[in-house]
Amino acid sequence: FLLQVKDLFSSLGVGCNVLELDQVDDGAGVQEVLSEITNQKTVPNIFVNKVHVGGCDRTFQAHQSGLLQKLLKENSAYEYDLIVIGGGSGGLACAKEAAILGKKVMVLDFVVPSPQGTSWGLGGTCVNVGCIPKKLMHQAALLGQALHDSRKFGWEYNQQVKHNWETMVDAIQNHISSLNWGYRLSLREKAVTYLNAYGEFVEHHKIKATNRKGQETCHTAAKFVIATGERPRYLGIQGDKEYCITSDDLFSLRYCPGKTLVVGASYVALECAGFLAGLGLDVTVMVRSIILRGFDQEMAEKLSSYMEQQHGVKFLRKFVPVMVQQLEKGSPGKLKVVAKSTEGPETIDGIYNTVLLAIGRDSCTRKIGLEKIGVKINEKNGKIPVNDVEQTNVSYVYAIGDILEGKPELTPVAIQAGKLLARRLFGTSSEKCDYINVPTTVFTPLEYGCCGLSEEKAIEVYKKENLEVFHSFFWPLEWTVAGRENNVCYAKIICNKLDHDRVIGFHVLGPNAGEITQGFAVAMKCRLTKRQLDETVGIHPTCGEVFTTLEITKSLGLDITQKGC
Amino acid sequence: AQDYDLLVIGGGSGGLACAKEGTRWGLGGTCVNVGCIPKKLMHQAALLGGMIRDARHYGWEVAQPVPHSWRKMAEAVQNHVKSLNWGHRVQLQDRKVKYFNVKASFVNEHTVRGVAKDGKETLLSADNIVIATGGRPRYPTQIEGALEYGITSDDIFWLKESPGKTLVVGAGYVALECAGFLTGIGLDTTVMIRSVPLRSFDQQMSSLVTEYMASHGTRFLRGCTPSQVRRLPAGRLQVTWEDRTSGKEDTDTFDTVLWAIGRVPETGSLNLEKSGVKTSPDSQKILVDSWDATSVPHIYAIGDVAEGRPELTPTAIMAGRLLAQRLFGPSSALMDYDNVPTTVFTPLEYGCVGLSEEEAVARHGQEHVEVYHAYYKPLEFTVAERDASQCYIKMVCLREPPQLVLGLHFLGPNAGEVTQGFALGIR
């Protein structure tokens, strides 16, 4: 019985003081006194915050009824209602929402410098080394293309326009600094305590915060949210940490990266390769197996084809780097990369100014003391499994954002989860985060927006004969005069024939894919059907209107090449 | 039996969708030749000018300012339009639709006379006839010199030389879109508005649209009406107008005067009386029912020429398709004209679907309407140091749960792309 009770308290995250009567002098005497004051002769005899609860059965009953939790809360000497570890998209959203609901909140954010020494301010990956600088550099590349197109539209300039990397990075870093500042201000306004310190658990309900100078402080809270995010993974080969950079370093690089090898096939790899090429750099992408794993492969193929054929990006497929050697120091220097084929004994080597690793990201969950309080993580990838209210296996500890097992690694998902979590914990809401049909966009030179299932996944779940796939090429009007290719931009929807041709997958490859996809994601939440699409009038002339006139299906097999409007 | 099952008068968006005929410029109607297509291309040219300026902030070393050549742009745009004319001719041919490049008028309710450019006449008869003749810009013929010296949207996209310093008279989307791209390519542009801009649109959004234009180089003369256009000896135009608030007269010189004061339906020369088809006494548009039928059962009208329809290409196309399906297929589906999304391609674009705030309040009462709104700054504007003061979105809803969205309004870049998907949600 004692063990059962100990387990119960452990799962509640409460430390127990156990007095073993058979190990104490006059244990029988103690038991007699207990019997007098509590009317209970048996052990275990449990007291919570000086209040007598009872034996094992009564304790479990008290837990069922909620009385136990109430007793645990009272006289709570916790400093904070909520401590959030990680000041990124999820963490800040949660902290701010809890503060709005009147709670006492602390946020800890700390950036361990990258192997190259890069660090940044408050805001997490998205703001500093993710979405924001990525989109701005993508925009810089798009503007290069616009400069090119503009000549066809009558703008007259003769020179070969060059791009200045430092000017761009300065402007982008200035904007990011303003965002960092904005977040600090926002936390201050909402009376959220912010510590620029590394947080880790030391015992139940208690963390230790270590700042840059090594000074330690301890803090307690009733509830914790882990939102520590991820960092780029390294290859584990000779020279990787010394000479290679990652997305952590790219966006604040003080010098132009020059001729670049991007290792990886993730959206990070492709987006970076895309804008680097768009800025005029010589770019090669080294891919181990498939591109954009987890995404619709037909779309991935078209997207990478575009990068290769229209955008000048070289692809080395089915190779992995085995060694990176520095030939020359410099900013940038010269690196030699040796790579081995995944299909045979062939090795190749190449010389680059910069090697950018984009092979995946690892969760920051292994060094924050989770083992001290028993929070289970997936040992393979470090991710934290949670239930549908983002709760870990330890009841007062929650997790949100990129570290979650099985959830999309996206800023808006983390923000939504964080907000709703705070409202459930401290407000009157019971609304859960909806992870179904989360739209996303890959900002490669030809942008790819999608919502719902890939064609492969749809076939797996629903079987091919129950699906109808409608598709079409389209030629953005702005591309016509600019002389850009027809039959490159592509639209596809996957419908479930067994459910009124419900749209279960939406895919668009073309300019402004993010803007197009957003509204359709709302429509899919409203259970969009093909019929409703057909009944909706298109806005003319746009790219998005192609979805209102989709006629040709894959099963019919007709030609979808466009001959012009 | 008649010569044809179906005779379509008008080879524009509606007419071509219904069958596949044309007028002065090539086949394709207003949208292709003097509407949506050239408009969006010139709008794009103007946007690219802005992008060239932005590019410098993003590190591109372009010497500014960059001059713009109207001639180069016009040629490129005109070439594209011609390719579309060609494409339509080929499509009609592929579908075995007989195409007559003639001016049509009714002889009786089943017969139409077509007169070709050389004067040659043909008589055509059909079981069913669809009138899709669209509209043409209106000239203020009561203003002295308006017809002789002014131009309209029919002409602006086909000018070989730059229009130079331009006065745009009008307050509808045609006026604002034209003024917008003219400003964007570097021309001195003035808009003269009699009362309110974008009358049939949400008024708060309309004023944000013009506010943006005014702070980006377009001159607005509000509450003014022109009284006279004179040609000066050197060839420029002198315009005199009355400021209705002050009652005072003013004058200025322009290279071009563009009338964008509305469009009139092309029904005048159809000899409709011979067919029995009735038109609205106010608008001259053809009266139709929900099946697109006119007062004569086998004669139909779609597109801009029909009374009470939105004047948009996609609605005309859809109406044409559905009509053909109803006439010759098993379908009985009618066109739904509610919640049609649209976008005004002004320098800062305005996309909307559903009711304006005024309409919502009028229909449901202020106490039943809740409006969610926000100003925002597009990420791309930050580094470019662009002014985002008018970037704004608003959702007009019913106050009672589940707070049905009655109208969605978006002012910002790529408004068309943003709005399209939401239009589905509104339905």
mmCIF file of N, CA and C in Angstrom, chain A residues 424-460:
data_model
loop_
_atom_site.group_PDB
_atom_site.id
_atom_site.type_symbol
_atom_site.label_atom_id
_atom_site.label_comp_id
_atom_site.label_asym_id
_atom_site.label_seq_id
_atom_site.Cartn_x
_atom_site.Cartn_y
_atom_site.Cartn_z
ATOM 1 N N ARG A 424 -6.810 27.060 -20.681
ATOM 2 C CA ARG A 424 -7.356 25.896 -19.985
ATOM 3 C C ARG A 424 -6.845 25.836 -18.557
ATOM 4 N N LEU A 425 -5.558 26.144 -18.366
ATOM 5 C CA LEU A 425 -4.965 26.048 -17.035
ATOM 6 C C LEU A 425 -5.483 27.125 -16.100
ATOM 7 N N PHE A 426 -5.602 28.328 -16.608
ATOM 8 C CA PHE A 426 -5.865 29.467 -15.723
ATOM 9 C C PHE A 426 -7.163 30.195 -16.004
ATOM 10 N N GLY A 427 -7.817 29.817 -17.092
ATOM 11 C CA GLY A 427 -9.063 30.499 -17.412
ATOM 12 C C GLY A 427 -10.196 29.509 -17.273
ATOM 13 N N THR A 428 -11.265 29.750 -17.981
ATOM 14 C CA THR A 428 -12.407 28.855 -17.875
ATOM 15 C C THR A 428 -12.599 28.020 -19.131
ATOM 16 N N SER A 429 -11.601 28.059 -20.006
ATOM 17 C CA SER A 429 -11.775 27.369 -21.286
ATOM 18 C C SER A 429 -11.451 25.886 -21.192
ATOM 19 N N SER A 430 -12.052 25.114 -22.081
ATOM 20 C CA SER A 430 -11.658 23.712 -22.182
ATOM 21 C C SER A 430 -11.284 23.394 -23.623
ATOM 22 N N GLU A 431 -11.073 24.451 -24.407
ATOM 23 C CA GLU A 431 -10.786 24.257 -25.819
ATOM 24 C C GLU A 431 -9.395 23.670 -26.021
ATOM 25 N N LYS A 432 -9.327 22.609 -26.843
ATOM 26 C CA LYS A 432 -8.040 21.976 -27.122
ATOM 27 C C LYS A 432 -7.508 22.460 -28.459
ATOM 28 N N CYS A 433 -6.195 22.305 -28.624
ATOM 29 C CA CYS A 433 -5.574 22.713 -29.878
ATOM 30 C C CYS A 433 -5.916 21.688 -30.959
ATOM 31 N N ASP A 434 -6.343 22.186 -32.112
ATOM 32 C CA ASP A 434 -6.727 21.309 -33.216
ATOM 33 C C ASP A 434 -5.557 21.180 -34.173
ATOM 34 N N TYR A 435 -4.972 19.985 -34.244
ATOM 35 C CA TYR A 435 -3.794 19.787 -35.086
ATOM 36 C C TYR A 435 -4.136 19.226 -36.464
ATOM 37 N N ILE A 436 -5.424 19.163 -36.761
ATOM 38 C CA ILE A 436 -5.836 18.594 -38.052
ATOM 39 C C ILE A 436 -5.865 19.673 -39.116
ATOM 40 N N ASN A 437 -5.473 19.307 -40.306
ATOM 41 C CA ASN A 437 -5.513 20.245 -41.433
ATOM 42 C C ASN A 437 -4.818 21.563 -41.129
ATOM 43 N N VAL A 438 -3.580 21.450 -40.639
ATOM 44 C CA VAL A 438 -2.770 22.645 -40.412
ATOM 45 C C VAL A 438 -2.121 23.021 -41.739
ATOM 46 N N PRO A 439 -2.373 24.225 -42.227
ATOM 47 C CA PRO A 439 -1.785 24.605 -43.515
ATOM 48 C C PRO A 439 -0.324 25.003 -43.337
ATOM 49 N N THR A 440 0.456 24.850 -44.396
ATOM 50 C CA THR A 440 1.832 25.316 -44.326
ATOM 51 C C THR A 440 2.320 25.699 -45.706
ATOM 52 N N THR A 441 3.426 26.410 -45.776
ATOM 53 C CA THR A 441 3.995 26.778 -47.062
ATOM 54 C C THR A 441 5.503 26.681 -46.999
ATOM 55 N N VAL A 442 6.063 26.078 -48.058
ATOM 56 C CA VAL A 442 7.513 25.989 -48.182
ATOM 57 C C VAL A 442 7.930 27.142 -49.084
ATOM 58 N N PHE A 443 8.766 28.018 -48.589
ATOM 59 C CA PHE A 443 9.124 29.234 -49.338
ATOM 60 C C PHE A 443 10.367 29.027 -50.184
ATOM 61 N N THR A 444 10.265 28.063 -51.091
ATOM 62 C CA THR A 444 11.315 27.838 -52.069
ATOM 63 C C THR A 444 11.102 28.832 -53.202
ATOM 64 N N PRO A 445 12.027 28.936 -54.158
ATOM 65 C CA PRO A 445 11.851 29.903 -55.244
ATOM 66 C C PRO A 445 10.469 29.808 -55.891
ATOM 67 N N LEU A 446 9.995 28.590 -56.150
ATOM 68 C CA LEU A 446 8.599 28.398 -56.520
ATOM 69 C C LEU A 446 7.929 27.908 -55.243
ATOM 70 N N GLU A 447 7.038 28.716 -54.680
ATOM 71 C CA GLU A 447 6.504 28.413 -53.355
ATOM 72 C C GLU A 447 5.498 27.269 -53.407
ATOM 73 N N TYR A 448 5.454 26.497 -52.332
ATOM 74 C CA TYR A 448 4.547 25.356 -52.282
ATOM 75 C C TYR A 448 3.679 25.450 -51.037
ATOM 76 N N GLY A 449 2.386 25.645 -51.237
ATOM 77 C CA GLY A 449 1.457 25.729 -50.122
ATOM 78 C C GLY A 449 0.599 24.480 -50.070
ATOM 79 N N CYS A 450 0.323 23.987 -48.880
ATOM 80 C CA CYS A 450 -0.508 22.796 -48.793
ATOM 81 C C CYS A 450 -1.287 22.746 -47.488
ATOM 82 N N CYS A 451 -2.364 21.982 -47.524
ATOM 83 C CA CYS A 451 -3.195 21.783 -46.345
ATOM 84 C C CYS A 451 -3.841 20.419 -46.486
ATOM 85 N N GLY A 452 -3.800 19.619 -45.418
ATOM 86 C CA GLY A 452 -4.406 18.305 -45.485
ATOM 87 C C GLY A 452 -3.411 17.236 -45.933
ATOM 88 N N LEU A 453 -3.920 16.207 -46.603
ATOM 89 C CA LEU A 453 -3.100 15.038 -46.902
ATOM 90 C C LEU A 453 -2.326 15.142 -48.207
ATOM 91 N N SER A 454 -1.160 14.523 -48.211
ATOM 92 C CA SER A 454 -0.422 14.339 -49.452
ATOM 93 C C SER A 454 -1.156 13.250 -50.228
ATOM 94 N N GLU A 455 -0.844 13.125 -51.522
ATOM 95 C CA GLU A 455 -1.529 12.105 -52.315
ATOM 96 C C GLU A 455 -1.186 10.715 -51.794
ATOM 97 N N GLU A 456 0.080 10.506 -51.400
ATOM 98 C CA GLU A 456 0.493 9.192 -50.903
ATOM 99 C C GLU A 456 -0.280 8.832 -49.641
ATOM 100 N N LYS A 457 -0.370 9.802 -48.724
ATOM 101 C CA LYS A 457 -1.046 9.541 -47.454
ATOM 102 C C LYS A 457 -2.537 9.294 -47.701
ATOM 103 N N ALA A 458 -3.117 10.055 -48.605
ATOM 104 C CA ALA A 458 -4.537 9.888 -48.906
ATOM 105 C C ALA A 458 -4.803 8.483 -49.439
ATOM 106 N N ILE A 459 -3.918 8.028 -50.339
ATOM 107 C CA ILE A 459 -4.086 6.694 -50.907
ATOM 108 C C ILE A 459 -3.963 5.642 -49.814
ATOM 109 N N GLU A 460 -3.030 5.874 -48.908
ATOM 110 C CA GLU A 460 -2.811 4.936 -47.811
ATOM 111 C C GLU A 460 -4.047 4.850 -46.929
#
